[in-house]
CSV table of C-alpha atoms in Angstrom, one decimal:
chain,number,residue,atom,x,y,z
A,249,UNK,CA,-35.9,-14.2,-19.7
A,250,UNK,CA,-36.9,-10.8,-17.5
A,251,UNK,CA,-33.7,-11.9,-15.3
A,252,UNK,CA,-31.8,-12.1,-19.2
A,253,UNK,CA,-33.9,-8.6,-20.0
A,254,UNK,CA,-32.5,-7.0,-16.6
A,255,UNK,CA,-29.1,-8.2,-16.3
A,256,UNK,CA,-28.3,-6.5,-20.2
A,257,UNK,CA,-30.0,-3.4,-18.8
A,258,UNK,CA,-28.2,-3.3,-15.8
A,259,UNK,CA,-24.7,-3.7,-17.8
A,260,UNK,CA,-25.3,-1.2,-20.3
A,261,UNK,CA,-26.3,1.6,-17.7
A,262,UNK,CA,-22.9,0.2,-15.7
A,263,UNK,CA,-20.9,0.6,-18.8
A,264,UNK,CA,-22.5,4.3,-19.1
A,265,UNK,CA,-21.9,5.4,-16.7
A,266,UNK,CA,-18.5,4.7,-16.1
A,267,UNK,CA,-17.7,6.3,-19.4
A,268,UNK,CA,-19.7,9.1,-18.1
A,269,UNK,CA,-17.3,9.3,-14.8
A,270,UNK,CA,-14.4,8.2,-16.2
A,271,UNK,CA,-11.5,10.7,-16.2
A,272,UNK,CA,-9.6,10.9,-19.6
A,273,UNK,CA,-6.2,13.0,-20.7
A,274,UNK,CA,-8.1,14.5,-23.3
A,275,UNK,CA,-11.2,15.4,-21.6
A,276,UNK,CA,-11.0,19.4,-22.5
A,277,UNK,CA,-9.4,18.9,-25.9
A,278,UNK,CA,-12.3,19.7,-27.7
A,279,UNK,CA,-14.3,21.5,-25.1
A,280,UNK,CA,-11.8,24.0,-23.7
A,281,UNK,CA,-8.3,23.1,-25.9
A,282,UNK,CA,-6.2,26.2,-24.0
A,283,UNK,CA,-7.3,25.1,-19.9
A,284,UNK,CA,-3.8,23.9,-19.4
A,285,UNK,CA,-1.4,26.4,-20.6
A,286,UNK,CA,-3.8,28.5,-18.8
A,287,UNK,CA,-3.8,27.3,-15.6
A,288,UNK,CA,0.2,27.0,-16.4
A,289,UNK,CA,0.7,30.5,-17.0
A,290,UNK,CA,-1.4,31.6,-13.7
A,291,UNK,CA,0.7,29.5,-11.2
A,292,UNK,CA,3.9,30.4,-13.0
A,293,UNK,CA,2.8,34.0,-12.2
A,294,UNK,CA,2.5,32.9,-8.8
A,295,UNK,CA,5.3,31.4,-8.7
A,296,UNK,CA,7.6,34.3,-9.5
A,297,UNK,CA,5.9,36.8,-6.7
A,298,UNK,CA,5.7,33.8,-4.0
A,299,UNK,CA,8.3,31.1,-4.4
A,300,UNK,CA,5.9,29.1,-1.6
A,301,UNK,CA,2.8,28.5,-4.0
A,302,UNK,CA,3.8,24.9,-4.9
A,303,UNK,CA,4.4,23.4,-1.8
A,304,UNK,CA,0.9,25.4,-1.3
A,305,UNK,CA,-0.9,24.1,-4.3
A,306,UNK,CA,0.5,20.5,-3.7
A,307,UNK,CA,-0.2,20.2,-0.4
A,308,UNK,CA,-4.0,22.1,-1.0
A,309,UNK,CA,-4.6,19.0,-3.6
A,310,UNK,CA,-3.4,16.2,-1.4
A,311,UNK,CA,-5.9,17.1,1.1
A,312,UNK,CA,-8.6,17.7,-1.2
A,313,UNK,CA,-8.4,14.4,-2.3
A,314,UNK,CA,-8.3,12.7,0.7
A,315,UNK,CA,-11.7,14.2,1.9
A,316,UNK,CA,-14.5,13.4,-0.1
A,317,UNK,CA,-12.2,12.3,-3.1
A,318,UNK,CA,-10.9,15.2,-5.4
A,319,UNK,CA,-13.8,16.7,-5.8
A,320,UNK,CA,-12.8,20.5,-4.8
A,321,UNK,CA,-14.0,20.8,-1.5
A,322,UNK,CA,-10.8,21.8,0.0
A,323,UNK,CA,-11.8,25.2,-1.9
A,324,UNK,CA,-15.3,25.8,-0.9
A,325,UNK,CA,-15.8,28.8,1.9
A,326,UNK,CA,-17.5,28.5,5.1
A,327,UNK,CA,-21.1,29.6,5.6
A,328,UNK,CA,-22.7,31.0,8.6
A,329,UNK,CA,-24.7,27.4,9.1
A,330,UNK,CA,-21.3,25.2,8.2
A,331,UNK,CA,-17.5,25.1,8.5
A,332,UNK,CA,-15.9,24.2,5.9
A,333,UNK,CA,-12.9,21.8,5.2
A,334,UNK,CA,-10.6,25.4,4.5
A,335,UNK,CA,-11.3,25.8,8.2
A,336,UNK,CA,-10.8,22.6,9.6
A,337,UNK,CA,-7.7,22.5,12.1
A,338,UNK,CA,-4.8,20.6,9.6
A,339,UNK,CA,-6.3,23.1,6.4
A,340,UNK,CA,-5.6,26.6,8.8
A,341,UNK,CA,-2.0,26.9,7.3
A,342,UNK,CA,-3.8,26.1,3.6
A,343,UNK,CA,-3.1,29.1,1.5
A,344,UNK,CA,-2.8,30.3,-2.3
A,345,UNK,CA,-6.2,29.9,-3.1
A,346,UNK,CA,-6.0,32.6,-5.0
A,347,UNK,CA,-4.0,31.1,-7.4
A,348,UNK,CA,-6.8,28.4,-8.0
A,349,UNK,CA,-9.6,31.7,-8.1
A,350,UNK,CA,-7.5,33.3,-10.9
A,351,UNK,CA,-7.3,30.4,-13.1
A,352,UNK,CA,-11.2,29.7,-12.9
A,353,UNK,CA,-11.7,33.2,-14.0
A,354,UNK,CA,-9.6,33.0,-17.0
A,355,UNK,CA,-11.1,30.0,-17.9
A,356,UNK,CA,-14.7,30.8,-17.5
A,357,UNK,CA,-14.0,33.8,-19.9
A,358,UNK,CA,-12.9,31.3,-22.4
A,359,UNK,CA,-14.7,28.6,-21.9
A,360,UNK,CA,-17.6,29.2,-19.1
A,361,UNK,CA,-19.1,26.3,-17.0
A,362,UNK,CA,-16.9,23.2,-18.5
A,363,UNK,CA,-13.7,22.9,-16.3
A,364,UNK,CA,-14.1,22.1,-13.0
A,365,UNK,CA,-12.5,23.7,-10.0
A,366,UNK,CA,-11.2,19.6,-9.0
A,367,UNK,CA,-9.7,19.2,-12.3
A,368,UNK,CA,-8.1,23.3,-12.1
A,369,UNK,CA,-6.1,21.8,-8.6
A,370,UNK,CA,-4.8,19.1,-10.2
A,371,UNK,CA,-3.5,20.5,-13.0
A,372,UNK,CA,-2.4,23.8,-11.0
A,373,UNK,CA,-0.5,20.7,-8.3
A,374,UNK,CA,1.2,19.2,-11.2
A,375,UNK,CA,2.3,22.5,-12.8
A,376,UNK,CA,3.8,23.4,-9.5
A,377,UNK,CA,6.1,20.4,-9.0
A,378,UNK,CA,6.7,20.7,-12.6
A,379,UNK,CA,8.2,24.2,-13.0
A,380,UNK,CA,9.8,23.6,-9.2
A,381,UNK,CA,12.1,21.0,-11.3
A,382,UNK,CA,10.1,17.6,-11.0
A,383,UNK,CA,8.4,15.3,-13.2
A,384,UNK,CA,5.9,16.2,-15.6
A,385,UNK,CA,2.7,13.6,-15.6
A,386,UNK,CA,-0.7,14.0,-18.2
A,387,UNK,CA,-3.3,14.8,-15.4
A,388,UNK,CA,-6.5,12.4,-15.9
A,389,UNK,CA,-9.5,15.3,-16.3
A,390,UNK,CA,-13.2,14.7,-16.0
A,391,UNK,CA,-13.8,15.8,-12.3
A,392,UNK,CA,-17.1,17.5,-11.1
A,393,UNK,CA,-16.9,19.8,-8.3
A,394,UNK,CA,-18.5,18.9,-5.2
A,395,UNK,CA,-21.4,20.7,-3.3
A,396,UNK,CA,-20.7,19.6,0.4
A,397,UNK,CA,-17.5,20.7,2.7
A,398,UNK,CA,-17.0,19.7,6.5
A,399,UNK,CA,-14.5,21.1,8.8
A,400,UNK,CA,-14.7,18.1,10.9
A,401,UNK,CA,-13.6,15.7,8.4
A,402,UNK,CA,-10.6,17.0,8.2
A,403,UNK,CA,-9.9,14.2,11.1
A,404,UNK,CA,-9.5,11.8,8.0
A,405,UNK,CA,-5.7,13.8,6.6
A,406,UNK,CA,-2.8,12.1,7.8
A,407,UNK,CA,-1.1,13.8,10.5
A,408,UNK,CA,2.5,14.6,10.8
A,409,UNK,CA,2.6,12.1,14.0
A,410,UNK,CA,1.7,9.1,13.0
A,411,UNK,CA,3.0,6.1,12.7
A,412,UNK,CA,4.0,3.2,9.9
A,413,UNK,CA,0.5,1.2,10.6
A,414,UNK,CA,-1.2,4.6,10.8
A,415,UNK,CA,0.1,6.0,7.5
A,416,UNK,CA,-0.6,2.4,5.4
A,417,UNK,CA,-4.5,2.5,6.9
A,418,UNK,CA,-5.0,5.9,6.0
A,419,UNK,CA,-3.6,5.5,2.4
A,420,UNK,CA,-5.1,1.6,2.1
A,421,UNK,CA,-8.2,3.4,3.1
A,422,UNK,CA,-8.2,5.4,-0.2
A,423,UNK,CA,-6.7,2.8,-2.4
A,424,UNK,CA,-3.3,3.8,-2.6
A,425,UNK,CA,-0.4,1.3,-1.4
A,426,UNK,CA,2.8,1.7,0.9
A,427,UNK,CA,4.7,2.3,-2.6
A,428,UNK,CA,2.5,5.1,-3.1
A,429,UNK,CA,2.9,6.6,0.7
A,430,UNK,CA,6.5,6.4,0.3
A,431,UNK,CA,6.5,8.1,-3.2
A,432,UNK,CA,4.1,10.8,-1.7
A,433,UNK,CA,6.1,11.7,0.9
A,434,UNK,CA,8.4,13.2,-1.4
A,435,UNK,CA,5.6,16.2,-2.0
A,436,UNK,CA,7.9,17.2,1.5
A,437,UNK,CA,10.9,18.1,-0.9
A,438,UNK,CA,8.7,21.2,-0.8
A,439,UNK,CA,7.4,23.5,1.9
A,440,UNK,CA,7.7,24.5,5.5
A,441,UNK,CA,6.2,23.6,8.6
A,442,UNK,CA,5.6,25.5,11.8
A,443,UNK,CA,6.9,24.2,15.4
A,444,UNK,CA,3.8,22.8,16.6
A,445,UNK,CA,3.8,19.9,14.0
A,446,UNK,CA,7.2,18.1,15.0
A,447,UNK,CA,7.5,20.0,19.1
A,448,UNK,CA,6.6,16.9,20.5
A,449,UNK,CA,9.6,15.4,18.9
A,450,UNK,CA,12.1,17.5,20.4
A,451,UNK,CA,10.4,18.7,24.1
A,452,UNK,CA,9.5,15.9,26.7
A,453,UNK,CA,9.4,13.0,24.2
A,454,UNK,CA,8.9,10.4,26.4
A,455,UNK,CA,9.3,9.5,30.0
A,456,UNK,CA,13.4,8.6,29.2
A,457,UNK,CA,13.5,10.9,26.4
A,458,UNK,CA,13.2,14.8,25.9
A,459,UNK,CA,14.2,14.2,22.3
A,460,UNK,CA,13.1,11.6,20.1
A,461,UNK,CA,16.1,9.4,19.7
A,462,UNK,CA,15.3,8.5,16.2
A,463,UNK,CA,15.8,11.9,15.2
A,464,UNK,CA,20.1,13.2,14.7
A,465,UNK,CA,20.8,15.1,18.0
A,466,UNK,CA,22.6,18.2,15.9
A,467,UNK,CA,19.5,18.4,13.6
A,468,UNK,CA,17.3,17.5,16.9
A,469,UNK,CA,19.7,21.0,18.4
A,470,UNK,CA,19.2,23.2,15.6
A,471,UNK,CA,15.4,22.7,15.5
A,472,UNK,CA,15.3,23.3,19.6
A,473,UNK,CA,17.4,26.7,19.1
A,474,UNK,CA,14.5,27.6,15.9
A,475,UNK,CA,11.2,26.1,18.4
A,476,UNK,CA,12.0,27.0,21.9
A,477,UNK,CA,9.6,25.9,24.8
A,478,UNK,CA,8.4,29.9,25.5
A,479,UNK,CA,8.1,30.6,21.7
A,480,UNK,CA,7.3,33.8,20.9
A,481,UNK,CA,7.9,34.1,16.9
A,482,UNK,CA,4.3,34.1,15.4
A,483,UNK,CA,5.7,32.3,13.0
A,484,UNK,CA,8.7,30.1,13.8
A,485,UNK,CA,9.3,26.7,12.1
A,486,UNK,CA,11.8,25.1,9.7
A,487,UNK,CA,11.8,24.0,6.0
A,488,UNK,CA,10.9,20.5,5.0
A,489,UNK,CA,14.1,19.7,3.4
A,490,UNK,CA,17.5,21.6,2.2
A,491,UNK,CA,16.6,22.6,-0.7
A,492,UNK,CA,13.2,24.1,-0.3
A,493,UNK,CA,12.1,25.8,-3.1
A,494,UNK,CA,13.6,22.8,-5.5
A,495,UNK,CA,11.5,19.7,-5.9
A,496,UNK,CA,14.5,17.0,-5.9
A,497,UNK,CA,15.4,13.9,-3.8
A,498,UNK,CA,17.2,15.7,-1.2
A,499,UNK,CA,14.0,14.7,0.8
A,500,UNK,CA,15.1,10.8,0.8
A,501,UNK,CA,18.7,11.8,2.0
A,502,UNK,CA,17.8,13.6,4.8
A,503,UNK,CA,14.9,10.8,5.7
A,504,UNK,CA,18.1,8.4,6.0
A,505,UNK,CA,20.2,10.5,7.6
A,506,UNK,CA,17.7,10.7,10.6
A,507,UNK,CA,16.8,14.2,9.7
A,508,UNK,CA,13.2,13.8,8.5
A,509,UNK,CA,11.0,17.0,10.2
A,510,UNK,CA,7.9,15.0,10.9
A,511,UNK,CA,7.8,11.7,13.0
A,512,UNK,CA,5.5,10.5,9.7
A,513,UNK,CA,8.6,10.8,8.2
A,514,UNK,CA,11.4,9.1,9.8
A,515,UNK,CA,8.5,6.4,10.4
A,516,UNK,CA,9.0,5.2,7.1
A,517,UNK,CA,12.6,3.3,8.2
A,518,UNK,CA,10.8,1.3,10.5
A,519,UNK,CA,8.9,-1.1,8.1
A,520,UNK,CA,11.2,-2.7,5.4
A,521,UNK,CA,9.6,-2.7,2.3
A,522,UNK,CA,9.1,1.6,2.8
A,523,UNK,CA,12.5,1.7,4.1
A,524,UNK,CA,14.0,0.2,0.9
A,525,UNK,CA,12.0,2.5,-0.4
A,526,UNK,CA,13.5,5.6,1.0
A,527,UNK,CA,16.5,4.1,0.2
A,528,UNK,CA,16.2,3.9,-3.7
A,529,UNK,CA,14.5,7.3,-3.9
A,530,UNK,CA,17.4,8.9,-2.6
A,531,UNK,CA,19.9,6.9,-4.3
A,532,UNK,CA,17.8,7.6,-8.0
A,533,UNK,CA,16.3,10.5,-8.5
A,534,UNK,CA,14.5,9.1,-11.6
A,535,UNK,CA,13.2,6.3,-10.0
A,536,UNK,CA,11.8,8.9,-7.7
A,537,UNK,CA,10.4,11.2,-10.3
A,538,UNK,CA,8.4,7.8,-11.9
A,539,UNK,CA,6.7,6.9,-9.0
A,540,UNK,CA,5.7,10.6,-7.6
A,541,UNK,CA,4.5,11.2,-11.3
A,542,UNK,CA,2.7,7.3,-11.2
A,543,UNK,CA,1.4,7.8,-7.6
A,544,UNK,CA,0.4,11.4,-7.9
A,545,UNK,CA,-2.4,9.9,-11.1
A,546,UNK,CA,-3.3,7.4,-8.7
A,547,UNK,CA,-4.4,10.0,-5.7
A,548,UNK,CA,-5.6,12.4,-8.3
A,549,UNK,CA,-7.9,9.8,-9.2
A,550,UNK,CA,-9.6,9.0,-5.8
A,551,UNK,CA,-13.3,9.6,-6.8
A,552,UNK,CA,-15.2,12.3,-5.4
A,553,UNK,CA,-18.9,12.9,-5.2
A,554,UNK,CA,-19.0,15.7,-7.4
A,555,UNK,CA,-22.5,16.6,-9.1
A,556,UNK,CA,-21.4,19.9,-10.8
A,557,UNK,CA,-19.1,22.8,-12.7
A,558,UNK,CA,-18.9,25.4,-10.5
A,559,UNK,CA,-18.8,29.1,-11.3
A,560,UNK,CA,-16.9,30.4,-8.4
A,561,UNK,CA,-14.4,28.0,-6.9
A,562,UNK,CA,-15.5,29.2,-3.5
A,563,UNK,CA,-19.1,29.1,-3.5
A,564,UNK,CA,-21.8,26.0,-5.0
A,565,UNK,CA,-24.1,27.4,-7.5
């Protein structure tokens, strides 16, 4: 009977708190009805003044989320006893915070201490692919922020070298699937990247190659003549795909075409279930859109540790 007693008590605290932690569409709609077209209007500004701020914001909520879940620790600032994750070596390009500092302040003047600075990035990432042209998705909301932040975790981000069997253990490892690392990878519709995260591909390869052979030798030519062995531009480097500032399929096309930047990229055509992948994506941009919207809710959704609303995206309270 005190098993019986325990068992219901156990279930019912369960059940509670999952409600408690569960993220809903309509979290705010009560609480803070205006937090979206907010945070809308901020990165639109944004936008217009800086036509990088969405591959920014995109990329700044990918790797929040795949540290620590999303709980927002991306954004927190390094102290004089800690580095934090904003100053780990893959998050020194991060930028556009501000974007993410302007929002909170809006929306603490409207509605102080009830929208979190996780659930401001993912609204502020899907508004960004949105009004760059891509798919429109109703962000799951209910985040808390998060109170610790480690440079050296950083080590957990998927890095622009690795392999197929890398890539699917670093995704698996948050629950997300190789359908979902393939739709992902279409964030790189967006953005730029500097030499040192694909010179390896095109300098001293491999003993038999100085080029990586999977890689189109005019493309390969082009991004020698941009990244040359003595570089001296600060900061040289070459958009992720044609059409940089528009979030499209373009991505996919170039992927098959053997002119993927990153060897995570052309990676994907060596497994076949990711390279039919690649394949459909750039054949239907819909089918794209559906999956990056579908996929993006998934990773948005990785669960953080959070434990609070913060006042100042940068700082705990």
């Amino acid at each position: 009977m005190e098993l019986q007693r325990f068992l219901v008590v156990f279930v019912i605290v369960f059940v509670l708190f999952s409600c408690v932690n569960a993220l809903s569409n309509n979290f705010y709609d009560q609480t803070c009805p205006d937090a979206e077209s907010s945070i809308r209007q901020v990165v639109k500004r944004a936008m217009s003044n800086d036509k990088t701020v969405p591959a920014a914001l995109l990329r700044m909520h990918f790797h929040d989320c795949f540290v620590r879940g999303c709980d927002g620790s991306v954004l927190l600032n390094s102290t004089k006893n800690n580095q934090a994750e904003k100053d780990g070596p893959p998050n020194i390009s991060l930028h556009a915070f501000y974007v993410i500092d302007v929002a909170k302040k809006q929306i603490e003047n409207m509605c102080p201490g009830v929208v979190s600075c996780a659930d401001i990035l993912a609204l502020a990432a899907r508004d960004a692919v949105t009004l760059s042209g891509g798919p429109y998705w109703a962000v799951p909301k209910g985040r808390k922020d998060g109170r610790i932040s480690i440079a050296s975790e950083t080590r957990q981000l998927p890095g622009p070298n690795f392999n197929i069997s890398q890539l699917q253990q670093s995704f698996s490892q948050k629950g997300l699937s190789s359908d979902d690392l393939v739709a992902l990878s279409g964030g790189h519709t967006l953005g730029f990247s500097h030499c040192s995260s694909f010179q390896n591909r095109i300098q001293n390869f491999d003993k038999q190659n100085d080029v990586d052979p999977t890689l189109d030798a005019s493309f390969a030519a082009n991004l020698k003549k941009v990244c040359p062995v003595k570089n001296t531009v600060k900061n040289a480097g070459s958009t992720l795909d044609t059409t940089t500032f528009l979030f499209d399929n373009a991505y996919y096309k170039l992927v098959l075409m053997k002119k993927g930047l990153f060897s995570s990229d052309s990676t994907l055509l060596t497994n076949s279930r990711t390279k039919t992948l690649v394949s459909n994506f750039a054949n239907s941009q819909n089918e794209f859109f559906k999956a990056f919207a579908d996929s993006m809710i998934k990773m948005s959704s990785i669960s953080g540790s959070g434990q609070e609303i913060r006042r100042d995206c940068r700082f705990v309270n």
